Coordinates of C-alpha atoms in Angstrom, one line a residue:
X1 CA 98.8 207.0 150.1
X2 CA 96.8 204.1 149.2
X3 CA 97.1 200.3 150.1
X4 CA 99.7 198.4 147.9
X5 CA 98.6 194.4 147.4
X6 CA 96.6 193.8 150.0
X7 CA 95.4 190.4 150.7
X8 CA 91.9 190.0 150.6
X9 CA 89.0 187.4 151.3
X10 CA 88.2 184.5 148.6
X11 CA 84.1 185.8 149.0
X12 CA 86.0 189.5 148.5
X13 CA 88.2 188.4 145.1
X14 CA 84.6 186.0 143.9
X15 CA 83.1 189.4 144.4
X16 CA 85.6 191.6 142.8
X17 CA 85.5 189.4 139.6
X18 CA 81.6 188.6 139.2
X19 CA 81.1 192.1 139.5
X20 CA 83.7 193.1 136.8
X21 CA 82.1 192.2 133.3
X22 CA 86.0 192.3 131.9
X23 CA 87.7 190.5 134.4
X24 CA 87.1 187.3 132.2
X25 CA 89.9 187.0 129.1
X26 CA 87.7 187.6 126.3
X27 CA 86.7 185.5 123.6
X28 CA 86.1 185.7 119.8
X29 CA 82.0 185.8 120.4
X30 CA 82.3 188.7 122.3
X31 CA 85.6 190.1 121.5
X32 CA 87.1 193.5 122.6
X33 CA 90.2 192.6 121.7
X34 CA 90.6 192.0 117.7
X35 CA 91.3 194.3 115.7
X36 CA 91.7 197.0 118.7
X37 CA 92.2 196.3 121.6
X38 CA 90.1 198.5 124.3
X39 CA 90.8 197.7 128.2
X40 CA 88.5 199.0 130.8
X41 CA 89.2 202.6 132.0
X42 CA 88.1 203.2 135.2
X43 CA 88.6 207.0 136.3
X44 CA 88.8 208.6 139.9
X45 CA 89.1 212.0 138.9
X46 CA 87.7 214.1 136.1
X47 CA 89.2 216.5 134.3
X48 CA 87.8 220.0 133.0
X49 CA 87.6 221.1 129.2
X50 CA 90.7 223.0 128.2
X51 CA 92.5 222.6 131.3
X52 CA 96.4 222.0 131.1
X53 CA 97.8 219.1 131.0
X54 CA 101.9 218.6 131.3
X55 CA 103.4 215.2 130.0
X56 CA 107.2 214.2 130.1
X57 CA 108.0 210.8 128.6
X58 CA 109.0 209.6 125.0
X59 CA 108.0 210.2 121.4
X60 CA 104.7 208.4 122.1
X61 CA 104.3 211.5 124.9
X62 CA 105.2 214.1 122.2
X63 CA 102.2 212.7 119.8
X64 CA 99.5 212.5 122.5
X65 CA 100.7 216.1 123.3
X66 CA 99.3 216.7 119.7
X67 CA 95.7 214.7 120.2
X68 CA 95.1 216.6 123.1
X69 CA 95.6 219.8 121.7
X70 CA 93.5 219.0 119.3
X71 CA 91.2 218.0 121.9
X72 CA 91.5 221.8 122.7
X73 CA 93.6 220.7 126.4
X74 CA 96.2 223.3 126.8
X75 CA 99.4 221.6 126.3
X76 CA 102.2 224.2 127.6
X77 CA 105.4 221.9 126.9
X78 CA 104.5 222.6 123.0
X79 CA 105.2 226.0 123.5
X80 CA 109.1 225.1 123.6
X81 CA 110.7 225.8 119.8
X82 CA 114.4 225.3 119.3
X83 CA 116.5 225.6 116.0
X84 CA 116.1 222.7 113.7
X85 CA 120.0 222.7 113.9
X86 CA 119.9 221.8 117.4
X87 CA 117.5 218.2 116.8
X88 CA 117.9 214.6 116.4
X89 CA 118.8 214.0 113.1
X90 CA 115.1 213.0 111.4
X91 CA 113.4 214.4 114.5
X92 CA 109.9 215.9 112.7
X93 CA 109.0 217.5 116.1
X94 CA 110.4 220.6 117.8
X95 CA 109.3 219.5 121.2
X96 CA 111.1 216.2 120.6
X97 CA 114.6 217.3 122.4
X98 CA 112.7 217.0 125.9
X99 CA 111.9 213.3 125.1
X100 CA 112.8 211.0 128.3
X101 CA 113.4 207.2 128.3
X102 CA 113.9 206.4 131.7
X103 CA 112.7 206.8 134.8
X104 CA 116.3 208.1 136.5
X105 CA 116.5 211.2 133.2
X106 CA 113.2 212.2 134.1
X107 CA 113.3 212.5 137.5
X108 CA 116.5 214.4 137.4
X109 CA 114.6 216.9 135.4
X110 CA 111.8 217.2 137.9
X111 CA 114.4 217.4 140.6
X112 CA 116.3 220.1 138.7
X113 CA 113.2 222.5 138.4
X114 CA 114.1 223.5 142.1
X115 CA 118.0 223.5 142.0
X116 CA 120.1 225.9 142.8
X117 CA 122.7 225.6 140.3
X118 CA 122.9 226.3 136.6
X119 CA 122.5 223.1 135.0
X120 CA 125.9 223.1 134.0
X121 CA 126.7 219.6 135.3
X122 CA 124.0 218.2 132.4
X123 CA 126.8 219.3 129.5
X124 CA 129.6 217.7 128.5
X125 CA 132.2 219.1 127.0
X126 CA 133.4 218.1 123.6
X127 CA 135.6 220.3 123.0
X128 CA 136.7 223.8 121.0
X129 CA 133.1 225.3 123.0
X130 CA 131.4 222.1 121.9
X131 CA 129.2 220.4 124.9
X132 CA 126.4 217.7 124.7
X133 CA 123.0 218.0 126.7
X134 CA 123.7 214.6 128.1
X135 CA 119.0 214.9 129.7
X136 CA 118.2 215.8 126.1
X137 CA 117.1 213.7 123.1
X138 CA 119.6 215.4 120.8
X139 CA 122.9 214.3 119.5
X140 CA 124.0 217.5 118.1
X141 CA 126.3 220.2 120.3
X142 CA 125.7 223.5 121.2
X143 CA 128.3 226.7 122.6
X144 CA 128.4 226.2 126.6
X145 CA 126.2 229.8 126.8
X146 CA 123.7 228.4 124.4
X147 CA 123.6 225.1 126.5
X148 CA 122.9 226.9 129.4
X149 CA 120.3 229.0 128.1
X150 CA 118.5 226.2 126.8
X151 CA 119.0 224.8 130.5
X152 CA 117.1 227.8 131.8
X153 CA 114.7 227.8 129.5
X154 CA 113.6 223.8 130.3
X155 CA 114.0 224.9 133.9
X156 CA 111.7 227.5 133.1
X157 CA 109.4 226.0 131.2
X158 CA 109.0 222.8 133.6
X159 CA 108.3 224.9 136.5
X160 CA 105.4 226.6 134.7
X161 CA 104.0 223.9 133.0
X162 CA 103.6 221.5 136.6
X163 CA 102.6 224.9 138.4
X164 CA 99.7 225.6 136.2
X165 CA 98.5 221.8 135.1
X166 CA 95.6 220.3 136.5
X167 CA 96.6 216.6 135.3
X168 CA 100.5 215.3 134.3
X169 CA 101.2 212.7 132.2
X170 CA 104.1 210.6 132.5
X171 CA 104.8 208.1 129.8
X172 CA 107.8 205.4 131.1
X173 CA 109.9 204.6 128.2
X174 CA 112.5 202.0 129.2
X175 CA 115.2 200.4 131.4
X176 CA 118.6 200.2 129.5
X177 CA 120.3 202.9 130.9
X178 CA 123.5 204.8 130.6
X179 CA 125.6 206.2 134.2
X180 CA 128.2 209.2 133.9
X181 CA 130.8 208.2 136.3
X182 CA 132.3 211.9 136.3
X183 CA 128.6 213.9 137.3
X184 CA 126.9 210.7 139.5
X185 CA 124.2 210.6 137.1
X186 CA 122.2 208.4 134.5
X187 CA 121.8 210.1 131.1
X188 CA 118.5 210.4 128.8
X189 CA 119.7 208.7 125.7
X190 CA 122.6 206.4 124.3
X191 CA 126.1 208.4 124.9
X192 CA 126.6 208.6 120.9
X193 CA 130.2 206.6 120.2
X194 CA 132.3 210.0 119.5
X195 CA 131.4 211.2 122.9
X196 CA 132.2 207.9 125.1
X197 CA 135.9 208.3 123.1
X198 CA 136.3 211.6 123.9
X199 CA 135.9 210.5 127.2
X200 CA 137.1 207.0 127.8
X201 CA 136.1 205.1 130.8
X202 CA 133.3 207.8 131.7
X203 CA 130.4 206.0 131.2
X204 CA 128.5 202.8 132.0
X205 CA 125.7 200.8 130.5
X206 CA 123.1 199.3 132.7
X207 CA 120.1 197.3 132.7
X208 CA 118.2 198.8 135.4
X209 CA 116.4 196.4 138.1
X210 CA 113.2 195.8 139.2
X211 CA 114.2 197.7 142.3
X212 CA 115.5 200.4 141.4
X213 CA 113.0 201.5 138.5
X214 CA 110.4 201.3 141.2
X215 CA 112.5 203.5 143.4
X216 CA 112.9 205.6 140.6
X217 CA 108.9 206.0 139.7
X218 CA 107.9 206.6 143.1
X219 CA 110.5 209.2 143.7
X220 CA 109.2 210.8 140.5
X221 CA 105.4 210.2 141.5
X222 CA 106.5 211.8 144.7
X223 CA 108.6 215.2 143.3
X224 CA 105.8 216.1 141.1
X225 CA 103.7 215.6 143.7
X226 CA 105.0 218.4 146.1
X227 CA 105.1 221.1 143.1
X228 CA 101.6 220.5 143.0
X229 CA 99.7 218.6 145.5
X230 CA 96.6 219.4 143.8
X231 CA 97.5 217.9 140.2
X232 CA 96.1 214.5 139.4
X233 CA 98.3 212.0 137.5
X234 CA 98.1 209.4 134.7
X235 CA 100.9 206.8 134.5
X236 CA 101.4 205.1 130.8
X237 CA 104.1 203.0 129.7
X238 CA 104.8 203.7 126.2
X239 CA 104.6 200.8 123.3
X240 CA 107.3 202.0 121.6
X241 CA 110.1 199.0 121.4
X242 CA 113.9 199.6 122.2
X243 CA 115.5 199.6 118.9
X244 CA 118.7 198.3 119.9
X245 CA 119.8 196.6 122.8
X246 CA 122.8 196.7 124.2
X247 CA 122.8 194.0 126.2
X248 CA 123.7 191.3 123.5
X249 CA 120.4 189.7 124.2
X250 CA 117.6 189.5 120.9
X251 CA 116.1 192.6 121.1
X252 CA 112.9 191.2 121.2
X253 CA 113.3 189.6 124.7
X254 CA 115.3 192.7 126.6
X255 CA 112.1 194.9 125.3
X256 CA 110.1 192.5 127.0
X257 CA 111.9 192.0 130.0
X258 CA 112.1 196.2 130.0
X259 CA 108.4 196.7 129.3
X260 CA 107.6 194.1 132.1
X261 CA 109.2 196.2 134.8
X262 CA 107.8 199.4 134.0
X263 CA 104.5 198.3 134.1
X264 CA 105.1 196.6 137.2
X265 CA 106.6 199.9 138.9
X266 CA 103.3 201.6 137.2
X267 CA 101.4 199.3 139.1
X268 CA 102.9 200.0 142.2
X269 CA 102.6 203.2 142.2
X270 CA 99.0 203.3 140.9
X271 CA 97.9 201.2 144.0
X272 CA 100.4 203.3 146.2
X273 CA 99.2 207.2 145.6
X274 CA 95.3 208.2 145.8
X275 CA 96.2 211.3 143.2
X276 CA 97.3 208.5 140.4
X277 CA 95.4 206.5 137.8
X278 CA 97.5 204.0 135.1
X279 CA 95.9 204.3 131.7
X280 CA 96.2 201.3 129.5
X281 CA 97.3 202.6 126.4
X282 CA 100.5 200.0 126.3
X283 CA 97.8 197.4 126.6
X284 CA 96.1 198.7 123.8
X285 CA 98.5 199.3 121.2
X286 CA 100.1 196.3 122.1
X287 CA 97.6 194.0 121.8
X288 CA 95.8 195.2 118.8
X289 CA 96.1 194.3 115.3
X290 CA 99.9 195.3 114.3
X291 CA 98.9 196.3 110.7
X292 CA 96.4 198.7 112.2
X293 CA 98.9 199.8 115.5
X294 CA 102.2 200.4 114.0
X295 CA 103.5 202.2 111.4
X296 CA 105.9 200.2 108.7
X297 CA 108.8 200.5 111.3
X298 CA 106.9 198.1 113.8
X299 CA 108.4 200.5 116.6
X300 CA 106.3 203.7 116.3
X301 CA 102.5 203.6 116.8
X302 CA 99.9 205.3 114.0
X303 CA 98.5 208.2 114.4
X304 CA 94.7 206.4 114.1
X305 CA 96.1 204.4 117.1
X306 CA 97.2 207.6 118.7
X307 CA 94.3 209.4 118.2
X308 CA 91.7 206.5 119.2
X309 CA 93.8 205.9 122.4
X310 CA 93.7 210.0 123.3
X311 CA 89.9 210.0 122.5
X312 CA 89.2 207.0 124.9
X313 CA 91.1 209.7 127.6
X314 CA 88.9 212.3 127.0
X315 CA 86.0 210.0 127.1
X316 CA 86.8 208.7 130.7
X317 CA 88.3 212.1 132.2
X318 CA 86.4 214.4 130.4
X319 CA 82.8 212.8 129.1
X320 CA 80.8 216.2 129.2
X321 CA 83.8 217.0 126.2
X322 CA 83.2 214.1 124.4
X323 CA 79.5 214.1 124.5
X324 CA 79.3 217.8 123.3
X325 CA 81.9 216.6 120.7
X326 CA 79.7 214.0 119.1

């Protein structure tokens, strides 16, 4: 593991920043910020053309899965198809049921590759053989034996996909949370409203803290770690807003606050494991031009955006690739 914040020397920080071109804010006369914003990537590790890559975080995860394909990166998580019957509702992606927002739902998917049991405690029951992937992104219920099929199958194809990757990406989504009392266990997604009456007094909302979302991303740094000590890591946080909060607060000020945090845990981690690099795609999208970042929702980022942050990857990990490429 590597040092955390170390304190350092004043000549040591003079030299840090006099020898870093963009440790200065930039200006308009020599902007890198308007209309795209393009932060300094600074590999330690390189990666080789068409190796695989395994990501797990939200719907910005799913669409770099996609750019790097096309990069011709094996992606093995976008071998997964389910029946359309079985996504969200205006989901456009097959792989978009293994979307995971917080830290907490994807750890307890990493830790599940290993487990002994069946998965079974992920499902809740609805009713007349009706149960609810509580660690998916879906709303829509499937038989018990089809739920714990699928379970199998995610088991399955986790376990492959972190065996055989050279490099994992793990895109942190956010921090509102939601606890299931009855299984001692946070969820993926908002329990939908017909669910928490079925079962009243089940579940809990929760902002999660500082604390615990770094406990959270280390663990996770940590558990991939051990099912491959020899895969390299990039940590991104996604610019994809909450939605909705459910805190009562303006959205606009719980994303911040939840955004804040997960970089900071990113951060932490970055400095704390030798195997992990942050990537500044959040930076990027964030601070670019909005008409050219996000598409007419102002939550989801364009595929232009998406494609130009991918390509500045491939450029830093991979720059034999993208030299052949041009």
């Amino acid at each position: 593991m590597a040092a955390g914040f170390p304190r350092i020397s004043a000549e040591d920080a003079y030299r840090a920043t006099m020898g870093q071109r963009a440790a200065k804010w930039p200006m308009r006369s020599s902007n890198r910020v308007e209309p795209v914003a393009a932060p300094v990537v600074t590999p330690s590790f390189q990666l080789q053309p068409g190796a695989s890559v395994f990501t797990i975080g939200s719907c910005f995860a799913r669409n770099i899965e996609i750019s790097l394909r096309d990069h011709g990166l094996r992606i093995p998580t976008l071998d997964l198809q389910v029946p359309a019957t079985e996504l969200m509702q205006g989901s456009a992606l097959r792989t978009g049921i293994l979307n995971k927002y917080t830290p907490f739902s994807m750890l307890n998917e990493i830790e599940n590759v290993g487990a002994e049991d069946d998965g079974g405690r992920f499902l809740i029951d609805l009713g007349e053989d009706a149960w609810w992937d509580g660690q998916l992104h879906s709303h829509e219920t499937v038989s018990r034996e089809r739920g714990l099929k699928r379970r199998r199958r995610i088991r399955r194809l986790y376990a492959e996909s972190i065996a055989e990757s050279a490099l994992v990406i793990v895109t942190l989504g956010l921090v509102e949370a939601w606890w299931d009392e009855a299984e001692q266990i946070y969820l993926n997604d908002t329990v939908p409203r017909h669910v928490i009456d079925r079962h009243p007094g089940r579940f809990f909302f929760e902002v999660l803290s500082p604390e615990k979302v770094i406990d959270a991303v280390m663990r996770l740094v940590s558990s991939l770690h051990a099912l491959n000590p020899t895969q390299h890591m990039l940590l991104t946080v996604s610019p994809v807003p909450l939605h909705r909060s459910f805190t009562g607060n303006d959205v606009l000020s719980a994303n911040a606050y939840s955004k804040s945090v997960l970089r900071v845990a990113a951060e932490i981690a970055t400095r704390s494991f030798d195997h992990v690099d942050y990537f500044p795609s959040f930076e990027s999208v964030t601070l670019s031009d909005r008409a050219i970042a996000w598409e007419d929702d102002l939550a989801h980022v364009t595929p232009a955006m998406i494609e130009l942050n991918v390509s500045r990857m491939i450029a830093a990990y991979m720059p034999a690739a993208s030299e052949t490429a041009a």
